[in-house]
Coordinates of C-alpha atoms and ligand atoms in Angstrom, one line a residue:
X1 CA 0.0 0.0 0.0
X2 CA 1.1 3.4 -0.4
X3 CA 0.1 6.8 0.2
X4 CA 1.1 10.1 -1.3
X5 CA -0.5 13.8 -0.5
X6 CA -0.2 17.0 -1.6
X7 CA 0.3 20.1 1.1
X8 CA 0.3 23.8 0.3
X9 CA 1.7 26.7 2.8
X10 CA 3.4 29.6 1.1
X11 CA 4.9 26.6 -1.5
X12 CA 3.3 23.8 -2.7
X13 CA 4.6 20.1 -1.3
X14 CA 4.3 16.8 -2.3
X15 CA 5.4 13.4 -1.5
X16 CA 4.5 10.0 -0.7
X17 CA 4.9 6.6 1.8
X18 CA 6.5 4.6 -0.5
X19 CA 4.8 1.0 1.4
X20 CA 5.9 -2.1 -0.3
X21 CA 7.9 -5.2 1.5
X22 CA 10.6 -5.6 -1.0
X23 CA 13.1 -2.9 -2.0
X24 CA 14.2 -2.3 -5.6
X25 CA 17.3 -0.8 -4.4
X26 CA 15.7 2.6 -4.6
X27 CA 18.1 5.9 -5.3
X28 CA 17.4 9.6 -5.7
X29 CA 18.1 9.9 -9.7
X30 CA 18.0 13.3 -11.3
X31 CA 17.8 12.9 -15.1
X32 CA 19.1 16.6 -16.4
X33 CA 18.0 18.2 -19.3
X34 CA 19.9 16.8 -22.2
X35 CA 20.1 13.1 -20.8
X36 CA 18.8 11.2 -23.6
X37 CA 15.0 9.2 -23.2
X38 CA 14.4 6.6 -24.9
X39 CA 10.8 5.3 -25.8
X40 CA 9.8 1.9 -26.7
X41 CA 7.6 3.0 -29.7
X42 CA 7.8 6.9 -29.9
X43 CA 11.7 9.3 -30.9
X44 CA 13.5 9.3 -27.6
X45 CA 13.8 13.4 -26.3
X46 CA 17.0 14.5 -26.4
X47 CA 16.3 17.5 -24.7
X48 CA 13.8 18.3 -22.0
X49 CA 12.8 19.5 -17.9
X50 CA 15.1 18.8 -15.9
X51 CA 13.9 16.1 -13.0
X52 CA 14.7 14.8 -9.4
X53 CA 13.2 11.9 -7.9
X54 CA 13.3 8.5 -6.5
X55 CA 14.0 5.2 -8.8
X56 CA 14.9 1.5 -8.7
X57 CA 18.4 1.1 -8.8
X58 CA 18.7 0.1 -12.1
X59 CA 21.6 2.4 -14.0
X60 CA 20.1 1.8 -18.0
X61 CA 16.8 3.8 -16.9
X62 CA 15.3 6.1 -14.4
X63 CA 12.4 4.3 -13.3
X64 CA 11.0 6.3 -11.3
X65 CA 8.2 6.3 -8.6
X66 CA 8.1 9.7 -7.4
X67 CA 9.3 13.0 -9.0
X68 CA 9.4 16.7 -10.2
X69 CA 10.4 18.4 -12.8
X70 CA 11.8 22.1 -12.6
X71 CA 9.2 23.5 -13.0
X72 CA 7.6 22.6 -10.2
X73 CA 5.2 19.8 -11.8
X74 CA 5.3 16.5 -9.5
X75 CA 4.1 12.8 -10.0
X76 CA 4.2 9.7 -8.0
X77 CA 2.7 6.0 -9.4
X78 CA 0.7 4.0 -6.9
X79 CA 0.2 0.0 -7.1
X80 CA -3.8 -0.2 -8.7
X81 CA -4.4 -3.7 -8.5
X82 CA -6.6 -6.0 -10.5
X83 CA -8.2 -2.4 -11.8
X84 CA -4.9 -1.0 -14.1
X85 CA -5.5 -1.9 -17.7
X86 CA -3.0 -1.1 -20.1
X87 CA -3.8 -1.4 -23.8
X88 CA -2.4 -2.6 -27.5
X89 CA -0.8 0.2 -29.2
X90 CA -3.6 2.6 -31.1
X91 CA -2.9 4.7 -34.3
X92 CA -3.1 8.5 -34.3
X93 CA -2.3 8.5 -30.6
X94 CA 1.2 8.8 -28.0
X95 CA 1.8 5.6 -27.4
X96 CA 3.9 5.5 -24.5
X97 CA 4.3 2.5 -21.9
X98 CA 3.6 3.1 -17.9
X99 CA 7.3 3.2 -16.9
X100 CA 8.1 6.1 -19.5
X101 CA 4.9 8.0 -18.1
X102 CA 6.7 9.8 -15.5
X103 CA 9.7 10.8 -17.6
X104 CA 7.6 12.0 -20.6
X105 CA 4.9 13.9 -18.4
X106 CA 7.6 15.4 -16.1
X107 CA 10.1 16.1 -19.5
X108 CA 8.0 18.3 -21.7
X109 CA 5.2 19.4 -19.5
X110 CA 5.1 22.4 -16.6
X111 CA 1.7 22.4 -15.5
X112 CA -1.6 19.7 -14.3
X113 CA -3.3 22.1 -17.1
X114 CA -0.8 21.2 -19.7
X115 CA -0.5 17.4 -18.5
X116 CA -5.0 17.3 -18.5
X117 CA -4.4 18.6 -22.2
X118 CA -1.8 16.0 -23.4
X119 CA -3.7 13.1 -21.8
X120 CA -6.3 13.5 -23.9
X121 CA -4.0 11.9 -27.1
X122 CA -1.8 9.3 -24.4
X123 CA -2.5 5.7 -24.9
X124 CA -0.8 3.4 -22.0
X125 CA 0.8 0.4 -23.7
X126 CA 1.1 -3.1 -22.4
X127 CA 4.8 -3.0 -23.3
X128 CA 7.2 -4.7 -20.6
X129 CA 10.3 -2.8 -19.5
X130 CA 12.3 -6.2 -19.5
X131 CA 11.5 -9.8 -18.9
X132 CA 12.6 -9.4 -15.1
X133 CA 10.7 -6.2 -14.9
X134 CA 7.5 -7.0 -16.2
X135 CA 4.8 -3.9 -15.7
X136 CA 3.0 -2.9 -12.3
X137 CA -0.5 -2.2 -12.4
X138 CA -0.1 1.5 -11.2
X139 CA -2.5 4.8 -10.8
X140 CA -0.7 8.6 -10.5
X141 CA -1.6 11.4 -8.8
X142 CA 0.1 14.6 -10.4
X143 CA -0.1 17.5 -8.9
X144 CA 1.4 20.9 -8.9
X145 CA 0.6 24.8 -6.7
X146 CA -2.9 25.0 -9.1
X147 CA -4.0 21.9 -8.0
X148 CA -3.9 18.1 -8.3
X149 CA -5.4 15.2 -10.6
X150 CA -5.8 11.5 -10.5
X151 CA -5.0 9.6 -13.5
X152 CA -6.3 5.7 -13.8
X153 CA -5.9 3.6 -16.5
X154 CA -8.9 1.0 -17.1
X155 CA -10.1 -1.4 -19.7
X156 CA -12.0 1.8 -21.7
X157 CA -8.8 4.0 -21.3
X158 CA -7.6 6.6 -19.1
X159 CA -10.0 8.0 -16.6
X160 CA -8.7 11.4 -15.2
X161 CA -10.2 12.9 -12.1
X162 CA -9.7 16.4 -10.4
X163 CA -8.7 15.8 -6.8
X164 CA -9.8 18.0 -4.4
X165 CA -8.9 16.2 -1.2
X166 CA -5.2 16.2 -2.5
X167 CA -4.3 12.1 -1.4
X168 CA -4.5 8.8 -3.2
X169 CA -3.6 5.7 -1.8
X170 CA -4.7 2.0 -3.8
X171 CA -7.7 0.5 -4.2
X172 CA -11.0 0.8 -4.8
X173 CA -10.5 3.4 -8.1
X174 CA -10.6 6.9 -7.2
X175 CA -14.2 7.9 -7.7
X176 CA -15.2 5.1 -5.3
X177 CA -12.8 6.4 -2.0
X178 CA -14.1 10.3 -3.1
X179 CA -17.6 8.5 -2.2
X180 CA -16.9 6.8 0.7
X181 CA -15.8 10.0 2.4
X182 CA -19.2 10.8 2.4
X183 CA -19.5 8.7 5.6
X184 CA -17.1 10.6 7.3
X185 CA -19.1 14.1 6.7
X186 CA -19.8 14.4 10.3
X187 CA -16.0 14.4 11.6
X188 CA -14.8 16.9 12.9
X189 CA -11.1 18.4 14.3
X190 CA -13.8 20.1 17.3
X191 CA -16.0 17.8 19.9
X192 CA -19.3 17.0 19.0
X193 CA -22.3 18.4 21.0
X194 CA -24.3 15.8 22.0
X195 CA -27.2 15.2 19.3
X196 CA -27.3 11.4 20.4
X197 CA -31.0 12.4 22.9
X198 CA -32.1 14.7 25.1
X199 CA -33.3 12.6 27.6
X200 CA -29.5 11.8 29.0
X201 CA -26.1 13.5 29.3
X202 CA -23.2 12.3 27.7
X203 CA -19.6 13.1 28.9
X204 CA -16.7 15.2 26.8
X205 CA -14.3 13.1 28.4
X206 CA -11.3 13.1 25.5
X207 CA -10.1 15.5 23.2
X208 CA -10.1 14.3 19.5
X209 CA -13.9 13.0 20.0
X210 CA -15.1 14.7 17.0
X211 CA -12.7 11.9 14.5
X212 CA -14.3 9.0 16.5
X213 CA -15.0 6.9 13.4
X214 CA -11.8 7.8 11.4
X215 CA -10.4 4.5 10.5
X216 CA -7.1 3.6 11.5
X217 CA -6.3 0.4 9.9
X218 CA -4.2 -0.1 7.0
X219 CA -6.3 -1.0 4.6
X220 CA -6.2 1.7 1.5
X221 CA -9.7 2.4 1.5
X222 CA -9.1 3.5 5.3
X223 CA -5.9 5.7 4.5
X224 CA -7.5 7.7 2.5
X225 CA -10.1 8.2 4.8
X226 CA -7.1 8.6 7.6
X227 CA -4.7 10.8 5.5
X228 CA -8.0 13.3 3.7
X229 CA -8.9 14.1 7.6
X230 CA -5.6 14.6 8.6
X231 CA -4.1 16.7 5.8
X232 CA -8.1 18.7 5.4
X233 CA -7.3 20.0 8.8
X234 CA -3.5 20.2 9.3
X235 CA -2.3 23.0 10.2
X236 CA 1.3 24.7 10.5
X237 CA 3.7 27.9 10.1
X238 CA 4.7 28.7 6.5
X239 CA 8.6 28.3 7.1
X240 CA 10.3 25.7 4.8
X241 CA 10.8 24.0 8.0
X242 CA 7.4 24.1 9.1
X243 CA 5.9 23.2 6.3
X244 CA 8.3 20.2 5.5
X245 CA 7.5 18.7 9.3
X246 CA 3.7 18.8 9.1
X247 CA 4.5 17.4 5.6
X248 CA 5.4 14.2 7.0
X249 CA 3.2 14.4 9.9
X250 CA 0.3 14.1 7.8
X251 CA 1.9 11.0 5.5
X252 CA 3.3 10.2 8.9
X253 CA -0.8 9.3 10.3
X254 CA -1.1 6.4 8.0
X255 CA 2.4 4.7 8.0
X256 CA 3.0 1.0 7.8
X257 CA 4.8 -0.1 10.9
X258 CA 6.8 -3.5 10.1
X259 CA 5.2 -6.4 11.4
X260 CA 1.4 -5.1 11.2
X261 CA 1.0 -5.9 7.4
X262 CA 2.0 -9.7 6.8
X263 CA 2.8 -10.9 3.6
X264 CA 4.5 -14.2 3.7
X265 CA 6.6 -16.4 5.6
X266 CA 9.0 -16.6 6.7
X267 CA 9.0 -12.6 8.0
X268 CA 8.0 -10.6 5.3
X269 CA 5.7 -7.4 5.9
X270 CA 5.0 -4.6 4.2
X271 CA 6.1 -1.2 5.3
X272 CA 6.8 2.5 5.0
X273 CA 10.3 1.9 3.2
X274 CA 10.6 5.7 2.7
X275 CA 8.5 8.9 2.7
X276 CA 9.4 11.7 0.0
X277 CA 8.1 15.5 0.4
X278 CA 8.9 17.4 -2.6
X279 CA 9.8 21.5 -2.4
X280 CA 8.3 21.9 -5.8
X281 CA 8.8 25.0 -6.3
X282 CA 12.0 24.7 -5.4
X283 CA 12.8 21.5 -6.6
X284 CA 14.2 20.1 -3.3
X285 CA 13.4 16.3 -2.1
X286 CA 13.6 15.5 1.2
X287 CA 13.0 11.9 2.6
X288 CA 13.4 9.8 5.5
X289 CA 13.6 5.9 5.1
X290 CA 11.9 3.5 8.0
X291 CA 15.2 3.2 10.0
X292 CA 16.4 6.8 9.4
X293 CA 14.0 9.2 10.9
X294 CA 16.7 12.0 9.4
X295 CA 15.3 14.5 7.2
X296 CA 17.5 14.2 3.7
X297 CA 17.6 16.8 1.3
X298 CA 18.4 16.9 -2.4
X299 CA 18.4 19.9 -4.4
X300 CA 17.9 19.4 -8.2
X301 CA 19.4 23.0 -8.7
X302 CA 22.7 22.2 -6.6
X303 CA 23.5 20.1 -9.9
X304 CA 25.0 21.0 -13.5
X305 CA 21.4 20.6 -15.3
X306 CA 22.6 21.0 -18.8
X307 CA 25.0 18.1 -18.3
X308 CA 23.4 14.4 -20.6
X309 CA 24.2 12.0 -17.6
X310 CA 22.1 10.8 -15.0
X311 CA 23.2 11.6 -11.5
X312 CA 22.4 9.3 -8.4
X313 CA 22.5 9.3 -4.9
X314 CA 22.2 6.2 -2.7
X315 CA 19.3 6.4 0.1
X316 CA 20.6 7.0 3.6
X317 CA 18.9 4.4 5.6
X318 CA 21.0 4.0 8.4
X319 CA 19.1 5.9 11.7
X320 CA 21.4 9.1 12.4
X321 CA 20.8 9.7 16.1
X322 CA 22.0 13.4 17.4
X323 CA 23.6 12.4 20.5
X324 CA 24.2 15.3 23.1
X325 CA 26.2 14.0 25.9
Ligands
TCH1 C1 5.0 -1.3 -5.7 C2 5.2 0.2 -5.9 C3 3.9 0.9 -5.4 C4 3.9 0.8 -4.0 C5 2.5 0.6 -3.5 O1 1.5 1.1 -4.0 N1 2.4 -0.4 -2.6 C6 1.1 -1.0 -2.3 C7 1.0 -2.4 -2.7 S1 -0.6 -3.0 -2.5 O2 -1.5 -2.2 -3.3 O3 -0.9 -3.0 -1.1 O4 -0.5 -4.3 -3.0 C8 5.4 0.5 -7.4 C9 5.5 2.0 -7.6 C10 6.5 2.3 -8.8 C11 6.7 0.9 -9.3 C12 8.0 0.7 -10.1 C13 8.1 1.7 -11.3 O5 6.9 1.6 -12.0 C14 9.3 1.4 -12.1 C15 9.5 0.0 -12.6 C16 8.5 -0.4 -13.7 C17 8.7 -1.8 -14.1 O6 7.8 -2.1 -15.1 C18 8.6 -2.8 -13.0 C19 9.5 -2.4 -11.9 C20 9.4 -1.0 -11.4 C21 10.7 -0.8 -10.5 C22 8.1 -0.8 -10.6 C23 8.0 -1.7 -9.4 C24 6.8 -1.5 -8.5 O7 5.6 -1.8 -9.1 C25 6.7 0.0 -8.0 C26 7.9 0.2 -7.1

């Protein structure tokens, strides 16, 4: 399961819990502007946006999960289960597969409003990036400081939805979890009065009573429920500091702790392996990894951007404990 959020102070943020119980040996990559793409069935782009974000360590292609361009537009892909469909190539359209989705949105587009545009002529292909890398089914939020959007692709092509609440997590599709937050109108960051009768008090005897009902499982129809409460009513100061914290407190309300997901035997759970919050206008990543509570920053600008390599940092995972005495 995963989880990813928008948040917007003075600067627009984004990120997401990256919940999975295998690693794919997962670097920061930033694939500068004249770093060649290749497509499987359309010209590679020679030149394009620069971009910053996480991807499996494998050096022949950024596959990424999460990232931003320059320009401040930011993506992350989400496992969709048993719902992603991707489809034959179609004539008179981009035919692109879903690993080269990030790279081709982030690399020629600035904007949700330019990305909504270009969807309209994108068809998904069911094109493997290798035999050992076979597709994921995936969804993407992509959002950017006007706004964010869901994109799913399913068996009648690719639905597109404006997302108000600013989260995704997995399954059901999107327009199902916008409904089901219906049952949560009542909650509230303020206790209730009590409407439950007349004829008999009933005690304030907790703070927080006005969530009671707010799921707290990990299931992804609950963390969206969990992580739309929690970011709809977050509040903090406007500093980069500030805003980055309550960043990953919000993604931080619906982490997988290891051990409470199982997968298989012998040992294997599925957990928070790292969180990202992307500066977008800025272009800065930070993350923290499970054992590395550490906030890590990575600043696409710090970096020759006109250079035609790909440049990669290895994850700091080991916990970096400030000892005072
Ligand atoms: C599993 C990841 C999504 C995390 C997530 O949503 N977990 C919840 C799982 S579940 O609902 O609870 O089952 C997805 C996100 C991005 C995916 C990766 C990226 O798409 C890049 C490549 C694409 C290749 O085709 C497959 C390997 C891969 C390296 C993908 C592996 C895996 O499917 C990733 C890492």
């Amino acid at each position: 399961m995963c989880t990813a959020s928008n948040y917007i102070t003075k600067k627009h943020y984004f990120g997401r819990n990256f919940d999975y119980e295998i690693s794919y040996n997962e670097k920061v990559t930033i694939a500068p502007r004249n770093y060649k793409f290749d497509f499987k069935l359309i010209d590679s782009i020679d030149s394009h946006y620069a971009m910053i974000g996480v991807a499996a360590g494998v050096d022949a292609y950024p596959l990424y999960y999460d990232a931003c361009n320059e320009n401040g537009l930011s993506i992350a892909g989400l496992n969709f289960a048993g719902n992603a469909k991707y489809l034959d190539e179609k004539k008179g359209m981009i035919n692109i597969t879903p690993f080269e989705f990030i790279p081709y949105l982030l690399g020629n587009f600035s904007t949700v409003t330019e990305v909504k545009e270009a969807l309209k002529n994108i068809n998904l292909v069911n094109i493997n990036f290798s035999d050992e890398l076979p597709l994921s089914p995936l969804h993407w939020m992509i959002s950017d400081e006007s706004g964010a959007i869901v994109v799913e692709p399913m068996e009648d092509g690719l639905k597109v939805y404006d997302n108000p609440v600013g989260v995704l997590t997995n399954n059901p599709p999107f327009d199902k979890q916008m409904f089901s937050l219906n049952d949560y109108r009542s909650l509230s960051n303020k206790n209730p009065e009590n409407t439950f009768s007349d004829s008999f008090d009933l005690d304030e005897y907790s703070r927080g009573m006005g969530a009671i009902g707010l799921p707290g499982d990990l299931s992804s129809s609950s963390r969206f429920a969990k992580v739309a409460f929690t970011r709809a009513n977050s509040y903090s100061g406007d500093s980069e500091e500030e805003s980055v914290s309550q960043f990953f407190h919000i993604l931080g309300s619906v982490e997988q702790q290891n051990g409470c997901t199982f997968i298989a035997d012998p040992d294997l759970y599925e957990y928070t392996i790292y969180t990202s919050c992307y500066n977008t206008a800025d272009s800065v990543l930070y993350y923290r990894t499970y054992n590395n509570s550490q906030i890590t920053a990575v600043k696409l600008m710090s970096e020759d951007l006109d250079s035609g390599d790909l440049i990669h940092y290895k994850l700091i995972t080991d916990e970096q404990i400030s000892f005072i005495n």
